[in-house]
Amino acid sequence: MKYELVVGLETHVELATKTKIFCGCTTAFGGAPNTHCCPICTGQPGTLPVLNKRVIEYGIRAGLATHCSINTVTHLDRKNYCYPDLPKAYQISQFDKPLCYNGYVELESGKRIRIKRIHVEEDAGKLVHERGYTFVDYNRGGVPLIEIVAEPDVSSPEEAREYVERLQQIMRYVGVSDCRMQEGSMRCDINISVREAGTTAFTTRTEIKNMNSVNFMEKAIAYEFERQKEVYSSGGKIEQATLRYDEHTGETYPMRTKEDAQDYRYFPEPDILTVNIPESYIESVKASLPELPLEKLRRYTAELGIPEANARLIVKYKAVADYFEKAVSLGASARRAANMIVGNIYASIATEDEKEKFQIAVSAEEFAKLIRLTDEGKINTTMAQITLGKLLENGGAVEDYISMEELAGMGEDDLRRICEEAIAASPKAVTDFKAGKEKAISAMFGYVKRATQGKADIRKAEAIIRSLLQ
């Protein structure tokens, strides 16, 4: 029997607010355990939460960026469960009136992964297992989250990866989160089921909790797909459960029985008023949204003529795209700027994290100036690349590394003299070229490059050499 995979993802995204959702404690990552918390976010008796307005704004930004509708009247609810990382034994979340609903994320293929809802909630603390003991750090407790719940539209591990990466990119572009999975500011719960190919009924699902790596997420889905297929093929049944993925063995194993909504005994949060959102406010948030990544990618390829591979590598990082667009607005040619960012600047950046931040020593103004000099033929590509390397290493201005004489370029007479020397020094290449071996001319180009230390315009040199060999 042939089976097909059905995956639904619930993605938790920590919002980039400076303070927590219901108190004034910092949301900064790290810090000594239990130093970023207070009586409110640890649920001490007699304390009252006050909703952070920025959380609602960021939730709306995320919803609009994923084509959701916004509930203009919404409220918060208590989700009741007892666990050591939740000191008040309930989490303030949303149940029947989420902030956002009915959206989608479009994949490269054009397929849309539907978003059922986006709701705001508080994060829980963190359990730390050391030396046979379990410690609780409440620094993360009360950090604002949005939970993005997708419909079960994903049908392969690769689609799951693309959906999460695209969601991560969108959230970064609209400024609601840094989505650093390695720091826990973006985490995924994966609901997986398997059914007979061609059928539409849903079967029993399992859930893999707290995936914070797209690589491991992809492997976990692939493993669980094969495991469930094997169970069904042998006549067994899948039990609904919460699983954990072991990164070392590449296998999943049960943590506990899967909870359903009724197990949490939701009821409206009595300490926080209903939230009323004016349509005018939603429109103002919509007007502030930037161009989204997929739109930008299509514009770069269709309007700026950038090869798709390069366009993807620039759009991938918002800071890089902003830098590129500023350089283009200052007169740099788009194709050359893209080539030098991807080919030269990226080569000097070691990690993905550094590319995301893109804090380089070359200002967009100086980069644009260097590209314009190349576009205008005042310097050649080799000199531009050498100069860019020096700028990346030491900073400064283009003029610090290129003299006025070099900017003036090499005179026609000097270039012709060096071309004549190249021909004289390459008798075999000349013979081969005249015999029809076109590639032989490259030996003479090499001579010109060495003699001029890469400063000569090779296109001009080629025209001169060909005219001399006629």
Tab-separated table of C-alpha atoms in Angstrom:
chain	number	residue	atom	x	y	z
A	1	MET	CA	0.000	0.000	0.000
A	2	LYS	CA	1.206	3.504	-0.789
A	3	TYR	CA	1.098	6.075	2.000
A	4	GLU	CA	1.294	9.851	2.075
A	5	LEU	CA	2.570	12.204	4.748
A	6	VAL	CA	0.390	14.843	6.431
A	7	VAL	CA	2.141	17.504	8.530
A	8	GLY	CA	0.789	20.451	10.480
A	9	LEU	CA	3.174	22.859	12.215
A	10	GLU	CA	2.726	25.030	15.269
A	11	THR	CA	5.494	27.620	15.362
A	12	HIS	CA	6.304	29.629	18.466
A	13	VAL	CA	8.000	32.955	17.759
A	14	GLU	CA	9.384	35.123	20.567
A	15	LEU	CA	8.555	38.756	19.896
A	16	ALA	CA	11.327	41.353	19.837
A	17	THR	CA	9.794	43.618	22.470
A	18	LYS	CA	12.131	45.131	25.055
A	19	THR	CA	9.956	44.073	27.982
A	20	LYS	CA	7.818	41.057	28.775
A	21	ILE	CA	4.161	40.632	27.890
A	22	PHE	CA	2.678	41.503	31.314
A	23	CYS	CA	5.474	43.252	33.238
A	24	GLY	CA	8.516	45.495	32.825
A	25	CYS	CA	11.198	42.779	33.006
A	26	THR	CA	13.718	42.657	30.161
A	27	THR	CA	13.374	40.112	27.365
A	28	ALA	CA	17.147	40.067	26.717
A	29	PHE	CA	18.525	36.601	25.961
A	30	GLY	CA	20.819	35.068	28.575
A	31	GLY	CA	21.642	36.567	31.945
A	32	ALA	CA	22.217	34.765	35.228
A	33	PRO	CA	19.345	32.387	36.062
A	34	ASN	CA	16.296	34.003	37.630
A	35	THR	CA	17.557	37.594	37.279
A	36	HIS	CA	15.166	38.690	34.503
A	37	CYS	CA	11.987	38.016	36.442
A	38	CYS	CA	9.718	39.601	39.023
A	39	PRO	CA	6.630	38.753	41.135
A	40	ILE	CA	4.345	39.319	38.109
A	41	CYS	CA	6.042	37.029	35.599
A	42	THR	CA	6.587	34.355	38.269
A	43	GLY	CA	2.928	34.466	39.264
A	44	GLN	CA	3.245	35.541	42.860
A	45	PRO	CA	-0.049	35.928	44.818
A	46	GLY	CA	-1.624	39.373	44.624
A	47	THR	CA	0.077	40.473	41.405
A	48	LEU	CA	-1.846	41.639	38.330
A	49	PRO	CA	-0.729	41.456	34.678
A	50	VAL	CA	-0.826	44.515	32.369
A	51	LEU	CA	-0.832	43.754	28.638
A	52	ASN	CA	2.106	45.151	26.629
A	53	LYS	CA	0.567	47.113	23.708
A	54	ARG	CA	3.608	46.388	21.531
A	55	VAL	CA	2.765	42.684	21.663
A	56	ILE	CA	-0.561	43.341	19.944
A	57	GLU	CA	1.139	45.528	17.330
A	58	TYR	CA	3.741	42.862	16.564
A	59	GLY	CA	1.068	40.175	16.417
A	60	ILE	CA	-0.876	42.244	13.879
A	61	ARG	CA	2.305	42.809	11.828
A	62	ALA	CA	2.916	39.070	11.723
A	63	GLY	CA	-0.698	38.411	10.759
A	64	LEU	CA	-0.807	40.968	7.961
A	65	ALA	CA	2.531	39.732	6.593
A	66	THR	CA	1.059	36.235	6.335
A	67	HIS	CA	-2.206	37.416	4.707
A	68	CYS	CA	-4.337	36.878	7.828
A	69	SER	CA	-7.539	38.605	8.836
A	70	ILE	CA	-7.391	40.463	12.156
A	71	ASN	CA	-9.954	40.101	14.939
A	72	THR	CA	-10.884	43.625	15.962
A	73	VAL	CA	-12.295	42.304	19.238
A	74	THR	CA	-10.162	39.722	21.003
A	75	HIS	CA	-9.365	38.552	24.486
A	76	LEU	CA	-6.922	36.393	26.424
A	77	ASP	CA	-7.581	33.066	28.114
A	78	ARG	CA	-6.097	30.900	30.817
A	79	LYS	CA	-4.632	27.598	29.654
A	80	ASN	CA	-4.402	25.413	32.743
A	81	TYR	CA	-1.658	22.850	33.230
A	82	CYS	CA	0.794	22.068	35.992
A	83	TYR	CA	4.486	21.914	35.151
A	84	PRO	CA	7.560	23.196	37.047
A	85	ASP	CA	8.400	25.861	34.428
A	86	LEU	CA	4.953	27.478	34.904
A	87	PRO	CA	4.812	28.671	38.517
A	88	LYS	CA	1.216	29.895	38.526
A	89	ALA	CA	-0.015	26.582	37.009
A	90	TYR	CA	-1.647	28.316	34.039
A	91	GLN	CA	-0.431	30.099	30.942
A	92	ILE	CA	-2.109	33.253	29.655
A	93	SER	CA	-2.814	32.543	25.996
A	94	GLN	CA	-5.734	32.803	23.541
A	95	PHE	CA	-8.335	30.175	22.722
A	96	ASP	CA	-11.561	31.034	20.909
A	97	LYS	CA	-10.691	34.585	19.750
A	98	PRO	CA	-7.153	34.575	18.365
A	99	LEU	CA	-5.643	37.865	17.216
A	100	CYS	CA	-5.219	36.688	13.602
A	101	TYR	CA	-6.857	33.979	11.489
A	102	ASN	CA	-7.192	32.529	7.958
A	103	GLY	CA	-3.854	33.422	6.357
A	104	TYR	CA	-1.225	31.608	4.312
A	105	VAL	CA	2.468	31.354	3.490
A	106	GLU	CA	3.284	30.814	-0.179
A	107	LEU	CA	6.047	28.382	-1.104
A	108	GLU	CA	8.358	28.737	-4.089
A	109	SER	CA	6.214	26.257	-6.040
A	110	GLY	CA	3.157	28.481	-5.586
A	111	LYS	CA	1.599	26.098	-3.072
A	112	ARG	CA	0.030	27.870	-0.120
A	113	ILE	CA	0.341	26.516	3.400
A	114	ARG	CA	-2.773	27.813	5.138
A	115	ILE	CA	-2.479	29.464	8.527
A	116	LYS	CA	-5.414	28.681	10.776
A	117	ARG	CA	-4.602	31.222	13.484
A	118	ILE	CA	-1.948	33.360	15.134
A	119	HIS	CA	-2.427	34.027	18.813
A	120	VAL	CA	-0.365	35.803	21.478
A	121	GLU	CA	0.715	34.194	24.724
A	122	GLU	CA	3.418	34.197	27.370
A	123	ASP	CA	6.401	31.872	27.287
A	124	ALA	CA	7.145	29.497	30.141
A	125	GLY	CA	10.384	29.213	32.078
A	126	LYS	CA	13.148	26.769	31.229
A	127	LEU	CA	14.139	23.508	32.913
A	128	VAL	CA	17.876	22.887	33.120
A	129	HIS	CA	19.027	19.313	33.726
A	130	GLU	CA	22.484	19.110	35.305
A	131	ARG	CA	24.375	16.627	37.507
A	132	GLY	CA	21.295	14.503	38.033
A	133	TYR	CA	19.184	17.455	39.173
A	134	THR	CA	16.594	19.628	37.458
A	135	PHE	CA	16.794	23.396	37.956
A	136	VAL	CA	14.245	26.011	36.897
A	137	ASP	CA	15.229	29.311	35.273
A	138	TYR	CA	12.308	31.744	35.031
A	139	ASN	CA	14.134	34.360	32.926
A	140	ARG	CA	12.186	33.257	29.840
A	141	GLY	CA	8.854	33.132	31.669
A	142	GLY	CA	6.565	35.918	30.492
A	143	VAL	CA	8.512	36.639	27.309
A	144	PRO	CA	5.850	37.397	24.652
A	145	LEU	CA	5.186	34.811	21.967
A	146	ILE	CA	3.009	34.425	18.963
A	147	GLU	CA	1.970	30.901	18.072
A	148	ILE	CA	1.431	30.408	14.343
A	149	VAL	CA	-0.787	27.385	13.734
A	150	ALA	CA	-0.719	26.017	10.187
A	151	GLU	CA	-3.284	23.723	8.648
A	152	PRO	CA	-2.007	20.192	7.841
A	153	ASP	CA	-1.061	21.167	4.280
A	154	VAL	CA	2.606	20.125	4.323
A	155	SER	CA	3.229	16.830	2.530
A	156	SER	CA	7.017	16.331	2.667
A	157	PRO	CA	9.994	17.071	4.943
A	158	GLU	CA	11.315	19.452	2.291
A	159	GLU	CA	8.074	21.445	2.252
A	160	ALA	CA	8.180	21.663	6.047
A	161	ARG	CA	11.686	23.078	5.901
A	162	GLU	CA	10.771	25.630	3.237
A	163	TYR	CA	7.663	26.723	5.144
A	164	VAL	CA	9.610	27.294	8.379
A	165	GLU	CA	12.471	29.085	6.619
A	166	ARG	CA	10.045	31.299	4.731
A	167	LEU	CA	8.138	32.056	7.931
A	168	GLN	CA	11.423	32.875	9.659
A	169	GLN	CA	12.367	35.228	6.841
A	170	ILE	CA	8.995	36.999	6.905
A	171	MET	CA	9.100	37.546	10.677
A	172	ARG	CA	12.589	39.040	10.406
A	173	TYR	CA	11.585	41.302	7.524
A	174	VAL	CA	8.623	42.789	9.381
A	175	GLY	CA	10.732	43.229	12.518
A	176	VAL	CA	8.732	41.184	15.000
A	177	SER	CA	11.462	38.691	15.932
A	178	ASP	CA	15.069	37.734	15.254
A	179	CYS	CA	13.858	34.093	14.977
A	180	ARG	CA	17.166	32.688	16.236
A	181	MET	CA	16.310	29.025	16.529
A	182	GLN	CA	19.602	28.316	18.303
A	183	GLU	CA	18.530	30.707	21.088
A	184	GLY	CA	14.985	29.359	21.276
A	185	SER	CA	13.299	32.465	19.868
A	186	MET	CA	11.699	30.283	17.203
A	187	ARG	CA	10.573	26.741	17.975
A	188	CYS	CA	8.317	24.296	16.143
A	189	ASP	CA	5.912	21.591	17.266
A	190	ILE	CA	5.257	19.143	14.445
A	191	ASN	CA	2.033	17.132	14.104
A	192	ILE	CA	2.578	14.112	11.881
A	193	SER	CA	0.176	11.527	10.522
A	194	VAL	CA	0.186	9.055	7.660
A	195	ARG	CA	-2.738	8.007	5.476
A	196	GLU	CA	-3.351	5.915	2.399
A	197	ALA	CA	-2.396	7.849	-0.712
A	198	GLY	CA	-5.389	9.422	-2.429
A	199	THR	CA	-7.599	9.495	0.668
A	200	THR	CA	-8.606	12.648	2.530
A	201	ALA	CA	-9.535	11.418	6.012
A	202	PHE	CA	-7.122	12.276	8.807
A	203	THR	CA	-5.581	9.516	10.887
A	204	THR	CA	-4.127	9.471	14.404
A	205	ARG	CA	-1.278	11.925	14.731
A	206	THR	CA	1.808	12.221	16.874
A	207	GLU	CA	3.477	15.476	17.898
A	208	ILE	CA	7.199	16.196	18.107
A	209	LYS	CA	7.800	19.075	20.516
A	210	ASN	CA	10.192	22.018	20.562
A	211	MET	CA	12.246	21.535	17.414
A	212	ASN	CA	14.801	24.348	17.226
A	213	SER	CA	16.720	23.338	14.094
A	214	VAL	CA	15.368	23.036	10.556
A	215	ASN	CA	17.919	20.311	9.819
A	216	PHE	CA	16.785	18.146	12.733
A	217	MET	CA	13.146	18.978	12.015
A	218	GLU	CA	13.498	17.647	8.469
A	219	LYS	CA	15.181	14.465	9.731
A	220	ALA	CA	12.596	13.974	12.489
A	221	ILE	CA	9.688	14.198	10.028
A	222	ALA	CA	11.368	11.760	7.633
A	223	TYR	CA	12.000	9.265	10.458
A	224	GLU	CA	8.490	9.511	11.904
A	225	PHE	CA	6.976	9.085	8.412
A	226	GLU	CA	8.887	5.842	7.925
A	227	ARG	CA	8.041	4.644	11.462
A	228	GLN	CA	4.320	5.200	11.039
A	229	LYS	CA	4.296	3.556	7.606
A	230	GLU	CA	5.988	0.518	9.115
A	231	VAL	CA	3.430	0.352	11.948
A	232	TYR	CA	0.492	0.466	9.506
A	233	SER	CA	2.114	-2.018	7.113
A	234	SER	CA	2.492	-4.542	9.947
A	235	GLY	CA	-1.160	-4.156	10.942
A	236	GLY	CA	-0.543	-2.004	14.020
A	237	LYS	CA	-2.122	1.238	15.201
A	238	ILE	CA	-0.579	4.634	15.908
A	239	GLU	CA	-1.128	5.933	19.431
A	240	GLN	CA	-1.675	9.653	19.864
A	241	ALA	CA	1.330	10.874	21.851
A	242	THR	CA	3.842	13.634	22.327
A	243	LEU	CA	7.272	12.567	21.085
A	244	ARG	CA	10.814	13.774	21.448
A	245	TYR	CA	13.426	13.561	18.696
A	246	ASP	CA	16.846	12.251	19.727
A	247	GLU	CA	19.445	14.111	17.653
A	248	HIS	CA	22.089	11.462	18.371
A	249	THR	CA	20.129	8.371	17.338
A	250	GLY	CA	17.919	10.095	14.748
A	251	GLU	CA	14.848	8.450	16.301
A	252	THR	CA	11.686	9.591	18.085
A	253	TYR	CA	10.447	8.272	21.420
A	254	PRO	CA	7.348	8.990	23.559
A	255	MET	CA	7.347	11.677	26.247
A	256	ARG	CA	3.709	11.582	27.351
A	257	THR	CA	0.153	11.070	26.118
A	258	LYS	CA	-0.926	13.839	23.764
A	259	GLU	CA	-3.187	16.466	25.320
A	260	ASP	CA	-6.286	17.845	23.598
A	261	ALA	CA	-7.779	21.326	24.053
A	262	GLN	CA	-10.321	20.125	26.604
A	263	ASP	CA	-7.515	18.933	28.873
A	264	TYR	CA	-6.369	22.520	29.384
A	265	ARG	CA	-9.752	23.756	30.725
A	266	TYR	CA	-9.527	27.115	28.940
A	267	PHE	CA	-11.520	30.028	30.316
A	268	PRO	CA	-11.316	33.825	29.740
A	269	GLU	CA	-8.508	35.571	31.645
A	270	PRO	CA	-10.340	37.616	34.301
A	271	ASP	CA	-7.466	40.026	35.038
A	272	ILE	CA	-7.109	41.431	31.485
A	273	LEU	CA	-9.783	43.436	29.683
A	274	THR	CA	-11.091	42.614	26.218
A	275	VAL	CA	-8.875	44.122	23.520
A	276	ASN	CA	-10.646	46.358	20.963
A	277	ILE	CA	-8.576	47.168	17.875
A	278	PRO	CA	-9.719	50.039	15.605
A	279	GLU	CA	-9.656	49.395	11.859
A	280	SER	CA	-7.663	52.620	11.488
A	281	TYR	CA	-4.917	51.144	13.682
A	282	ILE	CA	-4.775	47.975	11.578
A	283	GLU	CA	-4.469	50.105	8.431
A	284	SER	CA	-1.623	52.117	9.948
A	285	VAL	CA	0.245	48.904	10.782
A	286	LYS	CA	-0.362	47.617	7.244
A	287	ALA	CA	1.034	50.835	5.773
A	288	SER	CA	4.243	50.416	7.787
A	289	LEU	CA	5.040	46.919	6.472
A	290	PRO	CA	8.083	46.580	4.195
A	291	GLU	CA	8.202	44.718	0.897
A	292	LEU	CA	8.088	41.012	1.744
A	293	PRO	CA	10.831	38.545	0.733
A	294	LEU	CA	8.989	36.694	-2.056
A	295	GLU	CA	7.843	39.975	-3.606
A	296	LYS	CA	11.386	41.308	-3.389
A	297	LEU	CA	12.843	38.186	-5.008
A	298	ARG	CA	10.464	38.461	-7.939
A	299	ARG	CA	11.244	42.169	-8.384
A	300	TYR	CA	15.001	41.600	-8.300
A	301	THR	CA	14.837	38.997	-11.052
A	302	ALA	CA	12.120	40.572	-13.225
A	303	GLU	CA	12.957	44.290	-12.919
A	304	LEU	CA	16.626	44.440	-11.934
A	305	GLY	CA	17.707	41.475	-14.055
A	306	ILE	CA	19.624	39.782	-11.265
A	307	PRO	CA	20.218	36.028	-11.744
A	308	GLU	CA	17.847	34.101	-9.504
A	309	ALA	CA	20.613	32.359	-7.544
A	310	ASN	CA	22.177	35.680	-6.549
A	311	ALA	CA	18.806	37.279	-5.857
A	312	ARG	CA	17.932	34.486	-3.427
A	313	LEU	CA	21.193	34.902	-1.537
A	314	ILE	CA	20.604	38.633	-1.124
A	315	VAL	CA	16.909	38.452	-0.219
A	316	LYS	CA	17.660	35.726	2.346
A	317	TYR	CA	19.061	38.336	4.756
A	318	LYS	CA	17.112	41.529	5.324
A	319	ALA	CA	20.184	43.544	6.346
A	320	VAL	CA	21.937	42.522	3.114
A	321	ALA	CA	18.896	43.393	0.993
A	322	ASP	CA	18.703	46.824	2.663
A	323	TYR	CA	22.422	47.403	2.010
A	324	PHE	CA	22.103	46.305	-1.621
A	325	GLU	CA	19.107	48.522	-2.278
A	326	LYS	CA	20.822	51.552	-0.775
A	327	ALA	CA	23.856	51.009	-2.998
A	328	VAL	CA	21.614	50.704	-6.068
A	329	SER	CA	19.744	53.872	-5.079
A	330	LEU	CA	23.145	55.629	-5.009
A	331	GLY	CA	23.857	54.686	-8.614
A	332	ALA	CA	25.501	51.257	-8.454
A	333	SER	CA	24.456	48.833	-11.188
A	334	ALA	CA	22.265	46.113	-9.674
A	335	ARG	CA	23.900	43.116	-11.376
A	336	ARG	CA	27.468	44.142	-10.511
A	337	ALA	CA	26.521	45.045	-6.937
A	338	ALA	CA	24.811	41.666	-6.502
A	339	ASN	CA	27.804	39.816	-7.972
A	340	MET	CA	30.250	41.535	-5.631
A	341	ILE	CA	28.077	41.013	-2.549
A	342	VAL	CA	27.604	37.305	-3.231
A	343	GLY	CA	31.052	36.625	-4.689
A	344	ASN	CA	33.318	38.877	-2.618
A	345	ILE	CA	31.631	40.175	0.519
A	346	TYR	CA	30.059	36.835	1.466
A	347	ALA	CA	33.474	35.182	1.108
A	348	SER	CA	34.691	37.362	3.982
A	349	ILE	CA	31.785	36.431	6.280
A	350	ALA	CA	32.134	33.152	8.124
A	351	THR	CA	28.694	32.385	9.557
A	352	GLU	CA	24.987	32.684	8.837
A	353	ASP	CA	24.599	34.756	11.993
A	354	GLU	CA	27.130	37.297	10.695
A	355	LYS	CA	25.336	37.479	7.361
A	356	GLU	CA	22.065	38.170	9.169
A	357	LYS	CA	23.656	41.053	11.085
A	358	PHE	CA	25.793	42.179	8.090
A	359	GLN	CA	27.936	44.556	10.098
A	360	ILE	CA	30.770	45.127	7.624
A	361	ALA	CA	33.410	47.837	7.468
A	362	VAL	CA	32.310	49.091	4.036
A	363	SER	CA	29.483	51.606	4.019
A	364	ALA	CA	26.827	51.347	1.315
A	365	GLU	CA	28.015	54.761	0.062
A	366	GLU	CA	31.606	53.594	-0.482
A	367	PHE	CA	30.443	50.302	-1.980
A	368	ALA	CA	28.233	52.207	-4.441
A	369	LYS	CA	31.133	54.512	-5.311
A	370	LEU	CA	33.358	51.514	-6.081
A	371	ILE	CA	30.677	49.951	-8.294
A	372	ARG	CA	30.133	53.230	-10.157
A	373	LEU	CA	33.860	53.532	-10.913
A	374	THR	CA	33.730	50.021	-12.361
A	375	ASP	CA	30.529	50.717	-14.296
A	376	GLU	CA	32.118	53.824	-15.808
A	377	GLY	CA	35.251	51.914	-16.860
A	378	LYS	CA	37.568	53.985	-14.656
A	379	ILE	CA	38.789	50.840	-12.911
A	380	ASN	CA	38.502	47.217	-13.956
A	381	THR	CA	36.847	44.380	-12.076
A	382	THR	CA	40.122	43.071	-10.690
A	383	MET	CA	41.038	46.421	-9.162
A	384	ALA	CA	37.509	46.787	-7.793
A	385	GLN	CA	37.764	43.393	-6.095
A	386	ILE	CA	41.200	44.179	-4.646
A	387	THR	CA	39.958	47.532	-3.351
A	388	LEU	CA	36.845	45.955	-1.868
A	389	GLY	CA	39.017	43.452	-0.024
A	390	LYS	CA	41.031	46.283	1.529
A	391	LEU	CA	37.860	48.161	2.478
A	392	LEU	CA	36.419	45.066	4.124
A	393	GLU	CA	39.586	44.589	6.126
A	394	ASN	CA	40.349	48.167	7.108
A	395	GLY	CA	37.324	50.343	6.324
A	396	GLY	CA	37.794	53.874	5.038
A	397	ALA	CA	37.065	55.414	1.654
A	398	VAL	CA	37.678	54.182	-1.890
A	399	GLU	CA	40.149	57.054	-2.461
A	400	ASP	CA	42.333	55.686	0.346
A	401	TYR	CA	43.238	52.714	-1.858
A	402	ILE	CA	42.989	54.004	-5.449
A	403	SER	CA	45.227	56.881	-6.563
A	404	MET	CA	44.217	59.651	-8.973
A	405	GLU	CA	46.595	58.165	-11.535
A	406	GLU	CA	44.852	54.812	-11.285
A	407	LEU	CA	41.459	56.460	-11.576
A	408	ALA	CA	42.631	58.193	-14.713
A	409	GLY	CA	43.251	54.772	-16.196
A	410	MET	CA	46.047	53.586	-18.498
A	411	GLY	CA	46.712	55.620	-21.620
A	412	GLU	CA	46.086	54.118	-25.057
A	413	ASP	CA	49.752	54.395	-26.043
A	414	ASP	CA	50.961	52.619	-22.890
A	415	LEU	CA	48.388	49.860	-23.291
A	416	ARG	CA	49.313	49.386	-26.966
A	417	ARG	CA	53.008	49.119	-26.065
A	418	ILE	CA	52.302	46.411	-23.485
A	419	CYS	CA	50.108	44.523	-25.970
A	420	GLU	CA	52.979	44.553	-28.464
A	421	GLU	CA	55.254	43.164	-25.727
A	422	ALA	CA	52.694	40.442	-24.999
A	423	ILE	CA	52.672	39.349	-28.647
A	424	ALA	CA	56.461	39.346	-28.834
A	425	ALA	CA	56.725	37.299	-25.642
A	426	SER	CA	54.204	34.674	-26.793
A	427	PRO	CA	55.326	33.293	-30.196
A	428	LYS	CA	53.687	29.866	-29.727
A	429	ALA	CA	50.395	31.442	-28.656
A	430	VAL	CA	50.526	33.721	-31.707
A	431	THR	CA	51.125	30.736	-34.029
A	432	ASP	CA	48.309	28.744	-32.428
A	433	PHE	CA	45.919	31.694	-32.580
A	434	LYS	CA	46.622	32.280	-36.264
A	435	ALA	CA	46.048	28.534	-36.825
A	436	GLY	CA	42.517	28.931	-35.493
A	437	LYS	CA	43.025	28.083	-31.819
A	438	GLU	CA	40.988	30.915	-30.305
A	439	LYS	CA	41.879	30.103	-26.698
A	440	ALA	CA	45.561	30.736	-27.339
A	441	ILE	CA	44.941	34.478	-27.092
A	442	SER	CA	44.434	34.077	-23.306
A	443	ALA	CA	48.210	33.672	-22.871
A	444	MET	CA	48.651	37.225	-24.156
A	445	PHE	CA	45.901	38.474	-21.854
A	446	GLY	CA	47.800	36.913	-18.959
A	447	TYR	CA	50.930	38.828	-19.930
A	448	VAL	CA	48.989	42.119	-20.013
A	449	LYS	CA	47.460	41.451	-16.603
A	450	ARG	CA	50.851	40.688	-15.055
A	451	ALA	CA	52.568	43.648	-16.652
A	452	THR	CA	49.887	46.087	-15.504
A	453	GLN	CA	49.245	44.406	-12.132
A	454	GLY	CA	45.653	43.856	-13.175
A	455	LYS	CA	44.997	47.532	-13.898
A	456	ALA	CA	44.507	47.269	-17.639
A	457	ASP	CA	41.077	47.151	-19.258
A	458	ILE	CA	41.205	43.661	-20.766
A	459	ARG	CA	38.418	44.403	-23.247
A	460	LYS	CA	40.502	47.240	-24.707
A	461	ALA	CA	43.609	45.052	-24.600
A	462	GLU	CA	41.794	42.313	-26.509
A	463	ALA	CA	40.743	44.694	-29.264
A	464	ILE	CA	44.313	45.976	-29.611
A	465	ILE	CA	45.873	42.487	-29.675
A	466	ARG	CA	43.396	41.243	-32.280
A	467	SER	CA	44.046	44.257	-34.481
A	468	LEU	CA	47.806	43.732	-34.210
A	469	LEU	CA	47.498	40.030	-35.133
A	470	GLN	CA	45.477	40.665	-38.311
